[in-house]
Each structure stands twice: as structure tokens, then as C-alpha cells.
Amino acid sequence: GEDVEQSLFLSVREGDSSVINCTYTDSSSTYLYWYKQEPGAGLQLLTYIFSNMDMKQDQRLTVLLNKKDKHLSLRIADTQTGDSAIYFCAESMRGYGGSQGNLIFGKGTKLSVKP
Amino acid sequence: DTEVTQTPKHLVMGMTNKKSLKCEQHMGHRAMYWYKQKAKKPPELMFVYSYEKLSINESVPSRFSPECPNSSLLNLHLHALQPEDSALYLCASSQGGGSGNTIYFGEGSWLTVV
């Protein structure tokens, strides 16, 4: 069955790098995503990576994908207090009609940034 | 514009009420989704519409009734809900049709059933 695992908590100091890890089970997933959720808010798409890529960089964010180990990580450089939120890793399952939005989410990692 | 707009932001309803949640996107996406998120839990898929046709219903009780009037709009009709249905209801959209890989979520509608 599908399962996405993440550690539940991460605490870092402002200015440090944060690394949030995720493992997934379905090797047929074509896209893997990172979403950010602040308290009381919806999900903000941070970045995604296609399964044939190893790495993707977008400003302060670096995503690494190890397809052999089914391991995905999100690195946030120069972490700021505004980065405090819950970060969800998600894998996409191809749905009927070819839609890609059937996402299986991890439980989320709560990132706390201390000043 | 990468916005998915949901209304209302907050809704309190009694167990005998009938209400609707609404979702709108103007990105030309052809797939739209409803997710349910309970407190301190990840979102879980409820329904998928692809090209305005219901393509996935994840065994959701019939007291939740989705509707896709056109490619930009998605509704979720609520009737005879239970207190355990209280949650954040998230709408999302993507290009669909096997292409497109960016799935955008709205801010959600917070539902409280009393």
C-alpha cells in the first residue's frame, strides 16, 4: 500500500539550514511535492520534483531525490522565523482519467525556528 | 494567477442544515479536487473531477455531494452532517489529462458541525 513517512518535529536556529526528510513507498509515483501549511491556512505549494530528476534548486530550497532508496529531502537554506510551519511531503498517484492530483501525504513535519 | 479561491472561509452548521462549499479557479485547469483535513492530520482525498466528470470518489458518505458546474467551479454540498465531519475542506486544481504537475490548493473552508 501507499505510505509516506516523515519525522514529526524539527527545531533549528534562525540562519541555520533545515533539512526535512521523507520516505515513500510507491516507486511508480511520477511527481513528489513539498507543501507548507501555516497555522489556520491552506496548503502552499513550495516545490515539486519529477521522478527522473535527482535534484532541484529554487532559491533557498533544494530538493534531493534518491529514487533507489525512495527518499526525498527538502533543504531550506538560511532558515527564517517566517519559515516556521508544517511541511508536508506528498507523492502523486495517477488517478482515473489521468489526473495527477491524487496525493498521498506524509503526516507533516513541524518546523520551529528559534531566533 | 495561481489562485484557487474557496468560500466561505468559515462555516458553522447544524446537523439538519443544508449548506455548500464553493471553489473557483481561473488557471484553465481541467482537474479539480476536494480534500478533507482533520486537526493535526494530513489532508485526505475525497473526490476528483477530471474534465468536469467525477473520476474518483474515495468512499465518501453520501451526505457529501460534489458538483462541477463548469471547468472553473467546484461545489461540495453538505447535508445531515455529523460533528465528526468538522474539519478543514481543501479544494485543489491541476492541469489534468495526464499532463501538468503543479497542484494548487485553496486556503480551505473551516467547517464546524454542531
Short mmCIF file of C-alpha atoms in Angstrom, two decimals:
data_model
loop_
_atom_site.label_atom_id
_atom_site.label_comp_id
_atom_site.label_asym_id
_atom_site.label_seq_id
_atom_site.Cartn_x
_atom_site.Cartn_y
_atom_site.Cartn_z
CA GLY A 1 0.00 0.00 0.00
CA GLU A 2 0.98 3.62 -0.28
CA ASP A 3 2.69 5.22 2.68
CA VAL A 4 4.68 8.41 3.13
CA GLU A 5 6.76 8.82 6.27
CA GLN A 6 8.20 11.99 7.80
CA SER A 7 9.66 12.88 11.14
CA LEU A 8 7.16 14.94 13.12
CA PHE A 9 9.30 17.74 14.53
CA LEU A 10 12.39 19.75 13.64
CA SER A 11 13.84 22.67 15.56
CA VAL A 12 16.58 24.93 14.18
CA ARG A 13 18.09 28.32 14.91
CA GLU A 14 17.49 31.28 12.64
CA GLY A 15 20.13 31.42 9.91
CA ASP A 16 20.86 27.69 10.02
CA SER A 17 19.86 25.23 7.31
CA SER A 18 16.86 22.97 7.84
CA VAL A 19 16.62 19.53 6.30
CA ILE A 20 13.29 17.75 6.29
CA ASN A 21 13.30 14.11 5.23
CA CYS A 22 10.61 11.91 3.73
CA THR A 23 10.36 8.33 2.56
CA TYR A 24 7.72 6.99 0.22
CA THR A 25 6.73 3.55 -0.90
CA ASP A 26 5.27 3.72 -4.39
CA SER A 27 8.01 3.55 -6.99
CA SER A 28 5.53 4.41 -9.73
CA SER A 29 4.98 7.92 -8.36
CA THR A 30 5.81 10.40 -11.08
CA TYR A 31 5.89 13.57 -9.03
CA LEU A 32 6.83 14.29 -5.43
CA TYR A 33 5.87 17.50 -3.70
CA TRP A 34 6.59 19.68 -0.74
CA TYR A 35 3.79 21.79 0.71
CA LYS A 36 3.92 24.32 3.54
CA GLN A 37 0.99 24.90 5.89
CA GLU A 38 0.96 27.78 8.34
CA PRO A 39 -1.50 27.74 11.27
CA GLY A 40 -5.07 28.25 10.13
CA ALA A 41 -4.10 28.36 6.47
CA GLY A 42 -4.34 26.16 3.40
CA LEU A 43 -1.50 24.36 1.65
CA GLN A 44 1.12 26.37 -0.19
CA LEU A 45 2.98 24.53 -2.93
CA LEU A 46 6.68 25.07 -2.26
CA THR A 47 8.25 22.90 -4.91
CA TYR A 48 7.98 19.58 -6.67
CA ILE A 49 10.33 17.20 -8.42
CA PHE A 50 9.78 14.81 -11.28
CA SER A 51 10.82 11.26 -10.55
CA ASN A 52 13.55 11.21 -13.21
CA MET A 53 15.41 14.07 -11.51
CA ASP A 54 17.92 13.83 -8.67
CA MET A 55 17.92 17.41 -7.54
CA LYS A 56 16.02 20.63 -7.95
CA GLN A 57 17.02 24.02 -6.60
CA ASP A 58 14.74 27.03 -6.25
CA GLN A 59 16.22 30.00 -4.39
CA ARG A 60 16.60 28.88 -0.73
CA LEU A 61 15.03 25.50 -1.38
CA THR A 62 16.88 22.38 -2.52
CA VAL A 63 15.08 19.11 -3.12
CA LEU A 64 17.06 15.87 -3.32
CA LEU A 65 15.54 12.65 -4.58
CA ASN A 66 17.08 9.21 -4.12
CA LYS A 67 14.80 7.02 -6.16
CA LYS A 68 16.61 3.82 -5.28
CA ASP A 69 16.03 4.39 -1.55
CA LYS A 70 12.68 6.18 -2.11
CA HIS A 71 13.97 9.08 -0.07
CA LEU A 72 13.12 12.72 -0.59
CA SER A 73 14.53 15.68 1.30
CA LEU A 74 13.88 19.40 1.46
CA ARG A 75 16.69 21.71 2.48
CA ILE A 76 15.87 25.29 3.44
CA ALA A 77 18.96 27.49 3.49
CA ASP A 78 19.23 30.45 5.88
CA THR A 79 16.05 29.46 7.73
CA GLN A 80 13.97 32.40 8.97
CA THR A 81 11.30 32.63 11.67
CA GLY A 82 8.75 33.03 8.87
CA ASP A 83 9.61 29.51 7.75
CA SER A 84 8.03 28.11 10.92
CA ALA A 85 5.17 25.92 9.70
CA ILE A 86 4.22 22.32 8.98
CA TYR A 87 5.85 20.86 5.89
CA PHE A 88 4.11 18.03 4.06
CA CYS A 89 5.79 15.65 1.68
CA ALA A 90 3.38 14.13 -0.86
CA GLU A 91 3.54 11.63 -3.69
CA SER A 92 1.15 11.64 -6.61
CA MET A 93 -0.77 8.61 -7.70
CA ARG A 94 -2.13 8.57 -11.21
CA GLY A 95 -5.90 8.67 -10.89
CA TYR A 96 -8.62 7.67 -13.25
CA GLY A 97 -8.75 9.92 -16.28
CA GLY A 98 -5.04 10.57 -15.93
CA SER A 99 -5.35 13.22 -13.27
CA GLN A 100 -2.27 13.57 -11.12
CA GLY A 101 -3.87 15.11 -8.08
CA ASN A 102 -4.46 12.00 -6.04
CA LEU A 103 -1.85 12.93 -3.46
CA ILE A 104 -0.76 10.77 -0.57
CA PHE A 105 0.61 12.99 2.19
CA GLY A 106 3.01 12.31 4.98
CA LYS A 107 1.93 13.30 8.48
CA GLY A 108 3.85 16.56 8.21
CA THR A 109 6.98 17.88 9.90
CA LYS A 110 6.53 20.81 12.24
CA LEU A 111 9.47 23.16 11.77
CA SER A 112 10.20 25.53 14.64
CA VAL A 113 12.72 28.29 14.05
CA LYS A 114 14.25 29.87 17.13
CA PRO A 115 15.58 33.45 16.91
CA ASP B 1 -2.51 33.92 -11.35
CA THR B 2 -2.09 30.66 -9.43
CA GLU B 3 -5.07 31.09 -7.18
CA VAL B 4 -7.74 28.71 -6.02
CA THR B 5 -10.46 30.62 -4.20
CA GLN B 6 -12.71 28.96 -1.63
CA THR B 7 -15.81 30.31 0.07
CA PRO B 8 -16.84 30.57 2.80
CA LYS B 9 -13.69 30.61 4.90
CA HIS B 10 -15.63 29.55 7.98
CA LEU B 11 -18.97 27.76 8.25
CA VAL B 12 -20.90 26.60 11.29
CA MET B 13 -23.87 24.40 10.57
CA GLY B 14 -26.32 22.25 12.47
CA MET B 15 -26.77 18.58 11.77
CA THR B 16 -30.05 19.19 9.95
CA ASN B 17 -28.80 22.05 7.79
CA LYS B 18 -28.00 22.04 4.08
CA LYS B 19 -25.03 24.16 3.03
CA SER B 20 -22.48 24.31 0.23
CA LEU B 21 -18.78 24.97 -0.07
CA LYS B 22 -17.59 26.66 -3.23
CA CYS B 23 -14.30 26.62 -5.10
CA GLU B 24 -13.17 28.57 -8.14
CA GLN B 25 -10.04 28.65 -10.29
CA HIS B 26 -9.22 30.57 -13.45
CA MET B 27 -5.99 28.83 -14.41
CA GLY B 28 -7.63 26.75 -17.14
CA HIS B 29 -7.10 23.62 -15.07
CA ARG B 30 -9.25 20.64 -16.03
CA ALA B 31 -8.89 18.61 -12.85
CA MET B 32 -10.31 19.71 -9.51
CA TYR B 33 -10.27 18.02 -6.14
CA TRP B 34 -11.79 18.05 -2.68
CA TYR B 35 -9.62 17.08 0.26
CA LYS B 36 -10.56 16.84 3.94
CA GLN B 37 -8.10 17.68 6.69
CA LYS B 38 -8.81 16.91 10.32
CA ALA B 39 -6.87 18.71 13.04
CA LYS B 40 -3.20 17.70 13.25
CA LYS B 41 -3.63 15.25 10.37
CA PRO B 42 -2.58 15.33 6.71
CA PRO B 43 -5.17 16.05 4.00
CA GLU B 44 -7.07 13.08 2.61
CA LEU B 45 -8.58 12.91 -0.86
CA MET B 46 -12.37 12.89 -1.12
CA PHE B 47 -13.26 13.48 -4.77
CA VAL B 48 -11.58 14.08 -8.12
CA TYR B 49 -13.20 15.73 -11.12
CA SER B 50 -11.44 15.37 -14.42
CA TYR B 51 -12.85 17.33 -17.37
CA GLU B 52 -15.96 18.03 -15.32
CA LYS B 53 -16.65 14.34 -14.75
CA LEU B 54 -16.37 12.68 -11.37
CA SER B 55 -13.49 10.26 -11.71
CA ILE B 56 -12.68 9.37 -8.10
CA ASN B 57 -14.90 9.08 -5.04
CA GLU B 58 -12.86 7.81 -2.14
CA SER B 59 -15.78 6.06 -0.43
CA VAL B 60 -17.12 9.32 0.90
CA PRO B 61 -20.53 9.18 2.66
CA SER B 62 -23.47 10.40 0.60
CA ARG B 63 -24.05 13.31 2.96
CA PHE B 64 -21.22 14.92 0.95
CA SER B 65 -22.28 15.60 -2.63
CA PRO B 66 -19.83 17.16 -5.09
CA GLU B 67 -20.82 19.10 -8.16
CA CYS B 68 -18.77 20.55 -11.01
CA PRO B 69 -20.99 23.05 -12.89
CA ASN B 70 -18.18 24.02 -15.27
CA SER B 71 -14.44 23.74 -15.64
CA SER B 72 -13.77 26.65 -13.27
CA LEU B 73 -16.16 25.81 -10.45
CA LEU B 74 -16.42 23.02 -7.93
CA ASN B 75 -19.02 22.77 -5.19
CA LEU B 76 -19.41 20.49 -2.21
CA HIS B 77 -22.99 20.18 -0.99
CA LEU B 78 -23.40 19.25 2.64
CA HIS B 79 -26.49 17.72 4.21
CA ALA B 80 -27.16 15.96 7.51
CA LEU B 81 -23.55 16.14 8.61
CA GLN B 82 -22.22 14.78 11.86
CA PRO B 83 -19.98 16.56 14.39
CA GLU B 84 -17.08 14.31 13.32
CA ASP B 85 -17.29 15.89 9.86
CA SER B 86 -15.90 19.10 11.35
CA ALA B 87 -12.64 19.72 9.51
CA LEU B 88 -10.80 21.92 7.03
CA TYR B 89 -12.05 21.25 3.50
CA LEU B 90 -9.47 21.99 0.85
CA CYS B 91 -10.08 22.43 -2.84
CA ALA B 92 -7.24 21.93 -5.33
CA SER B 93 -6.75 22.04 -9.06
CA SER B 94 -4.25 20.87 -11.65
CA GLN B 95 -3.95 20.80 -15.42
CA GLY B 96 -5.23 17.23 -15.51
CA GLY B 97 -5.47 14.96 -18.51
CA GLY B 98 -2.26 13.16 -17.60
CA SER B 99 -0.21 16.29 -18.06
CA GLY B 100 0.66 19.09 -15.74
CA ASN B 101 2.27 18.51 -12.44
CA THR B 102 1.51 21.54 -10.32
CA ILE B 103 -1.36 21.03 -7.93
CA TYR B 104 -2.57 24.20 -6.26
CA PHE B 105 -4.64 24.32 -3.12
CA GLY B 106 -7.00 26.96 -1.85
CA GLU B 107 -6.96 28.37 1.67
CA GLY B 108 -9.70 25.98 2.71
CA SER B 109 -13.10 26.23 4.32
CA TRP B 110 -13.23 25.57 8.06
CA LEU B 111 -16.38 23.61 8.80
CA THR B 112 -17.83 23.15 12.27
CA VAL B 113 -20.86 20.90 12.69
CA VAL B 114 -22.81 21.47 15.89
#
